[in-house]
Amino acid sequence: MRSPSVALFVAMGWYFRRGPEKAESIMVKTQKITQSEWERFPDTWRGSLTGERMGTDITLAFYETDEIGKGPVLHTHPYAETFVVLDGNGRYQVGDQVIDAVAGDVLIGPPDVPHKFWNLGPGRLRTVDVHHSPVWIQDDLE
């Protein structure tokens, strides 16, 4: 359960960013963005929201597939990426490491390290991937 002060900051739209010299607080406008506004294809959990659009330092990527073995190609980003597995079973290759993840797991990939993931099945893999950048920058390696 969140403390009242944390809940107040969330309700007011505040978040904190630590810079190289000090922490600073930034007021973020409270907004609602519906799935139909970010999805790439109707009725799918696939699409993205850039930090530029949201007024934040992160970009969100939404991904799902029912196809076993399907996932993004090997690629890199010049920033860290956090993977949140919402449903299903995925296999993540991050550099030389191969990590199996299930619903509820969170993985963090460092900047500039080649990575990809795919659906292990059975069933659907659904994720939210947090790009630690206000814009999506990706270099595909496959």
mmCIF file of N, CA, C and O in Angstrom, residues 36-88:
data_model
loop_
_atom_site.group_PDB
_atom_site.id
_atom_site.type_symbol
_atom_site.label_atom_id
_atom_site.label_comp_id
_atom_site.label_asym_id
_atom_site.label_seq_id
_atom_site.Cartn_x
_atom_site.Cartn_y
_atom_site.Cartn_z
ATOM 1 N N SER A 36 -6.952 3.077 -27.947
ATOM 2 C CA SER A 36 -7.169 3.358 -29.372
ATOM 3 C C SER A 36 -6.247 4.469 -29.885
ATOM 4 O O SER A 36 -6.000 4.570 -31.082
ATOM 5 N N GLU A 37 -5.691 5.284 -28.976
ATOM 6 C CA GLU A 37 -4.787 6.358 -29.384
ATOM 7 C C GLU A 37 -3.345 5.894 -29.559
ATOM 8 O O GLU A 37 -2.576 6.540 -30.250
ATOM 9 N N TRP A 38 -2.944 4.770 -28.906
ATOM 10 C CA TRP A 38 -1.562 4.312 -29.032
ATOM 11 C C TRP A 38 -1.410 3.011 -29.796
ATOM 12 O O TRP A 38 -0.322 2.688 -30.261
ATOM 13 N N GLU A 39 -2.483 2.248 -29.963
ATOM 14 C CA GLU A 39 -2.332 0.957 -30.637
ATOM 15 C C GLU A 39 -2.072 1.138 -32.132
ATOM 16 O O GLU A 39 -2.614 2.033 -32.766
ATOM 17 N N ARG A 40 -1.208 0.292 -32.678
ATOM 18 C CA ARG A 40 -0.885 0.365 -34.101
ATOM 19 C C ARG A 40 -1.937 -0.317 -34.963
ATOM 20 O O ARG A 40 -2.149 0.062 -36.095
ATOM 21 N N PHE A 41 -2.530 -1.375 -34.438
ATOM 22 C CA PHE A 41 -3.559 -2.122 -35.150
ATOM 23 C C PHE A 41 -4.768 -2.231 -34.232
ATOM 24 O O PHE A 41 -4.611 -2.476 -33.038
ATOM 25 N N PRO A 42 -5.966 -2.054 -34.755
ATOM 26 C CA PRO A 42 -7.162 -2.116 -33.899
ATOM 27 C C PRO A 42 -7.229 -3.411 -33.095
ATOM 28 O O PRO A 42 -6.896 -4.480 -33.596
ATOM 29 N N ASP A 43 -7.625 -3.265 -31.850
ATOM 30 C CA ASP A 43 -7.845 -4.397 -30.952
ATOM 31 C C ASP A 43 -6.594 -5.222 -30.678
ATOM 32 O O ASP A 43 -6.678 -6.431 -30.471
ATOM 33 N N THR A 44 -5.414 -4.606 -30.694
ATOM 34 C CA THR A 44 -4.196 -5.311 -30.321
ATOM 35 C C THR A 44 -3.472 -4.540 -29.229
ATOM 36 O O THR A 44 -3.680 -3.348 -29.060
ATOM 37 N N TRP A 45 -2.640 -5.226 -28.492
ATOM 38 C CA TRP A 45 -1.803 -4.636 -27.455
ATOM 39 C C TRP A 45 -0.436 -4.368 -28.087
ATOM 40 O O TRP A 45 0.579 -4.891 -27.679
ATOM 41 N N ARG A 46 -0.412 -3.603 -29.186
ATOM 42 C CA ARG A 46 0.831 -3.281 -29.878
ATOM 43 C C ARG A 46 0.817 -1.816 -30.262
ATOM 44 O O ARG A 46 -0.113 -1.349 -30.902
ATOM 45 N N GLY A 47 1.848 -1.121 -29.840
ATOM 46 C CA GLY A 47 1.965 0.288 -30.139
ATOM 47 C C GLY A 47 2.938 0.940 -29.178
ATOM 48 O O GLY A 47 3.643 0.251 -28.441
ATOM 49 N N SER A 48 2.977 2.257 -29.187
ATOM 50 C CA SER A 48 3.905 2.954 -28.295
ATOM 51 C C SER A 48 3.418 4.362 -27.988
ATOM 52 O O SER A 48 2.585 4.920 -28.710
ATOM 53 N N LEU A 49 3.957 4.897 -26.919
ATOM 54 C CA LEU A 49 3.730 6.287 -26.505
ATOM 55 C C LEU A 49 5.083 6.891 -26.196
ATOM 56 O O LEU A 49 5.793 6.412 -25.317
ATOM 57 N N THR A 50 5.461 7.934 -26.915
ATOM 58 C CA THR A 50 6.751 8.559 -26.647
ATOM 59 C C THR A 50 6.669 9.494 -25.451
ATOM 60 O O THR A 50 5.616 10.058 -25.148
ATOM 61 N N GLY A 51 7.809 9.651 -24.814
ATOM 62 C CA GLY A 51 7.899 10.607 -23.724
ATOM 63 C C GLY A 51 7.642 12.027 -24.195
ATOM 64 O O GLY A 51 7.095 12.836 -23.456
ATOM 65 N N GLU A 52 8.032 12.319 -25.417
ATOM 66 C CA GLU A 52 7.754 13.648 -25.971
ATOM 67 C C GLU A 52 6.255 13.913 -25.958
ATOM 68 O O GLU A 52 5.808 14.991 -25.583
ATOM 69 N N ARG A 53 5.470 12.936 -26.359
ATOM 70 C CA ARG A 53 4.009 13.110 -26.390
ATOM 71 C C ARG A 53 3.427 13.213 -24.980
ATOM 72 O O ARG A 53 2.500 13.975 -24.740
ATOM 73 N N MET A 54 3.994 12.415 -24.050
ATOM 74 C CA MET A 54 3.464 12.388 -22.685
ATOM 75 C C MET A 54 4.062 13.472 -21.801
ATOM 76 O O MET A 54 3.583 13.704 -20.708
ATOM 77 N N GLY A 55 5.154 14.099 -22.240
ATOM 78 C CA GLY A 55 5.824 15.090 -21.404
ATOM 79 C C GLY A 55 6.661 14.455 -20.315
ATOM 80 O O GLY A 55 6.783 15.006 -19.222
ATOM 81 N N THR A 56 7.258 13.275 -20.600
ATOM 82 C CA THR A 56 8.087 12.560 -19.619
ATOM 83 C C THR A 56 9.424 12.176 -20.242
ATOM 84 O O THR A 56 9.654 12.383 -21.430
ATOM 85 N N ASP A 57 10.277 11.560 -19.437
ATOM 86 C CA ASP A 57 11.584 11.098 -19.893
ATOM 87 C C ASP A 57 11.574 9.646 -20.336
ATOM 88 O O ASP A 57 12.635 9.054 -20.537
ATOM 89 N N ILE A 58 10.414 9.012 -20.445
ATOM 90 C CA ILE A 58 10.346 7.607 -20.853
ATOM 91 C C ILE A 58 9.411 7.435 -22.044
ATOM 92 O O ILE A 58 8.516 8.254 -22.267
ATOM 93 N N THR A 59 9.639 6.386 -22.789
ATOM 94 C CA THR A 59 8.763 5.976 -23.879
ATOM 95 C C THR A 59 8.248 4.589 -23.540
ATOM 96 O O THR A 59 9.012 3.728 -23.086
ATOM 97 N N LEU A 60 6.959 4.354 -23.736
ATOM 98 C CA LEU A 60 6.354 3.060 -23.457
ATOM 99 C C LEU A 60 6.089 2.311 -24.750
ATOM 100 O O LEU A 60 5.570 2.879 -25.706
ATOM 101 N N ALA A 61 6.450 1.031 -24.767
ATOM 102 C CA ALA A 61 6.147 0.161 -25.903
ATOM 103 C C ALA A 61 5.254 -0.959 -25.398
ATOM 104 O O ALA A 61 5.531 -1.573 -24.364
ATOM 105 N N PHE A 62 4.177 -1.211 -26.122
ATOM 106 C CA PHE A 62 3.222 -2.257 -25.768
ATOM 107 C C PHE A 62 3.345 -3.362 -26.807
ATOM 108 O O PHE A 62 3.333 -3.090 -28.007
ATOM 109 N N TYR A 63 3.478 -4.618 -26.349
ATOM 110 C CA TYR A 63 3.703 -5.717 -27.287
ATOM 111 C C TYR A 63 2.900 -6.938 -26.861
ATOM 112 O O TYR A 63 2.817 -7.252 -25.677
ATOM 113 N N GLU A 64 2.341 -7.637 -27.857
ATOM 114 C CA GLU A 64 1.726 -8.926 -27.589
ATOM 115 C C GLU A 64 1.780 -9.779 -28.839
ATOM 116 O O GLU A 64 1.793 -9.272 -29.955
ATOM 117 N N THR A 65 1.856 -11.095 -28.624
ATOM 118 C CA THR A 65 1.756 -12.049 -29.722
ATOM 119 C C THR A 65 1.273 -13.386 -29.168
ATOM 120 O O THR A 65 1.618 -13.759 -28.049
ATOM 121 N N ASP A 66 0.481 -14.072 -29.970
ATOM 122 C CA ASP A 66 0.052 -15.438 -29.653
ATOM 123 C C ASP A 66 0.965 -16.461 -30.322
ATOM 124 O O ASP A 66 0.930 -17.637 -29.993
ATOM 125 N N GLU A 67 1.781 -15.994 -31.278
ATOM 126 C CA GLU A 67 2.615 -16.894 -32.073
ATOM 127 C C GLU A 67 3.862 -17.308 -31.289
ATOM 128 O O GLU A 67 4.662 -16.452 -30.881
ATOM 129 N N ILE A 68 4.043 -18.630 -31.102
ATOM 130 C CA ILE A 68 5.211 -19.156 -30.400
ATOM 131 C C ILE A 68 6.465 -18.846 -31.238
ATOM 132 O O ILE A 68 6.471 -19.018 -32.448
ATOM 133 N N GLY A 69 7.516 -18.366 -30.588
ATOM 134 C CA GLY A 69 8.766 -18.038 -31.264
ATOM 135 C C GLY A 69 8.812 -16.639 -31.846
ATOM 136 O O GLY A 69 9.846 -16.204 -32.337
ATOM 137 N N LYS A 70 7.720 -15.905 -31.779
ATOM 138 C CA LYS A 70 7.627 -14.557 -32.362
ATOM 139 C C LYS A 70 8.064 -13.500 -31.354
ATOM 140 O O LYS A 70 7.763 -13.594 -30.165
ATOM 141 N N GLY A 71 8.756 -12.465 -31.851
ATOM 142 C CA GLY A 71 9.171 -11.343 -31.025
ATOM 143 C C GLY A 71 10.001 -10.380 -31.847
ATOM 144 O O GLY A 71 10.268 -10.621 -33.028
ATOM 145 N N PRO A 72 10.424 -9.280 -31.251
ATOM 146 C CA PRO A 72 11.242 -8.296 -31.968
ATOM 147 C C PRO A 72 12.600 -8.887 -32.376
ATOM 148 O O PRO A 72 13.127 -9.777 -31.715
ATOM 149 N N VAL A 73 13.191 -8.351 -33.442
ATOM 150 C CA VAL A 73 14.515 -8.781 -33.887
ATOM 151 C C VAL A 73 15.580 -8.264 -32.922
ATOM 152 O O VAL A 73 15.334 -7.348 -32.130
ATOM 153 N N LEU A 74 16.772 -8.837 -33.003
ATOM 154 C CA LEU A 74 17.902 -8.389 -32.198
ATOM 155 C C LEU A 74 18.196 -6.926 -32.522
ATOM 156 O O LEU A 74 18.274 -6.552 -33.694
ATOM 157 N N HIS A 75 18.332 -6.111 -31.478
ATOM 158 C CA HIS A 75 18.529 -4.675 -31.676
ATOM 159 C C HIS A 75 19.192 -4.065 -30.448
ATOM 160 O O HIS A 75 19.367 -4.744 -29.433
ATOM 161 N N THR A 76 19.554 -2.789 -30.569
ATOM 162 C CA THR A 76 20.117 -2.039 -29.437
ATOM 163 C C THR A 76 19.414 -0.693 -29.318
ATOM 164 O O THR A 76 18.764 -0.231 -30.258
ATOM 165 N N HIS A 77 19.573 -0.091 -28.138
ATOM 166 C CA HIS A 77 19.135 1.279 -27.864
ATOM 167 C C HIS A 77 20.281 1.966 -27.131
ATOM 168 O O HIS A 77 20.996 1.320 -26.365
ATOM 169 N N PRO A 78 20.446 3.277 -27.280
ATOM 170 C CA PRO A 78 21.499 3.988 -26.551
ATOM 171 C C PRO A 78 21.093 4.355 -25.117
ATOM 172 O O PRO A 78 21.689 5.240 -24.508
ATOM 173 N N TYR A 79 20.083 3.693 -24.596
ATOM 174 C CA TYR A 79 19.564 3.924 -23.247
ATOM 175 C C TYR A 79 19.093 2.584 -22.686
ATOM 176 O O TYR A 79 18.944 1.607 -23.421
ATOM 177 N N ALA A 80 18.855 2.526 -21.386
ATOM 178 C CA ALA A 80 18.376 1.301 -20.742
ATOM 179 C C ALA A 80 16.922 1.036 -21.137
ATOM 180 O O ALA A 80 16.188 1.949 -21.533
ATOM 181 N N GLU A 81 16.526 -0.233 -21.033
ATOM 182 C CA GLU A 81 15.136 -0.623 -21.285
ATOM 183 C C GLU A 81 14.696 -1.588 -20.193
ATOM 184 O O GLU A 81 15.436 -2.502 -19.829
ATOM 185 N N THR A 82 13.515 -1.346 -19.654
ATOM 186 C CA THR A 82 12.931 -2.214 -18.634
ATOM 187 C C THR A 82 11.767 -2.966 -19.261
ATOM 188 O O THR A 82 10.914 -2.359 -19.904
ATOM 189 N N PHE A 83 11.757 -4.291 -19.094
ATOM 190 C CA PHE A 83 10.726 -5.151 -19.659
ATOM 191 C C PHE A 83 9.821 -5.644 -18.530
ATOM 192 O O PHE A 83 10.310 -6.205 -17.555
ATOM 193 N N VAL A 84 8.526 -5.446 -18.670
ATOM 194 C CA VAL A 84 7.555 -5.917 -17.684
ATOM 195 C C VAL A 84 6.672 -6.943 -18.382
ATOM 196 O O VAL A 84 5.977 -6.612 -19.355
ATOM 197 N N VAL A 85 6.720 -8.188 -17.905
ATOM 198 C CA VAL A 85 5.917 -9.250 -18.505
ATOM 199 C C VAL A 85 4.558 -9.255 -17.803
ATOM 200 O O VAL A 85 4.467 -9.507 -16.603
ATOM 201 N N LEU A 86 3.512 -8.958 -18.576
ATOM 202 C CA LEU A 86 2.157 -8.914 -18.013
ATOM 203 C C LEU A 86 1.478 -10.273 -18.077
ATOM 204 O O LEU A 86 0.797 -10.671 -17.131
ATOM 205 N N ASP A 87 1.627 -10.971 -19.205
ATOM 206 C CA ASP A 87 1.005 -12.284 -19.413
ATOM 207 C C ASP A 87 1.962 -13.172 -20.185
ATOM 208 O O ASP A 87 2.683 -12.688 -21.068
ATOM 209 N N GLY A 88 1.934 -14.454 -19.888
ATOM 210 C CA GLY A 88 2.656 -15.424 -20.687
ATOM 211 C C GLY A 88 4.066 -15.706 -20.225
ATOM 212 O O GLY A 88 4.463 -15.397 -19.098
#
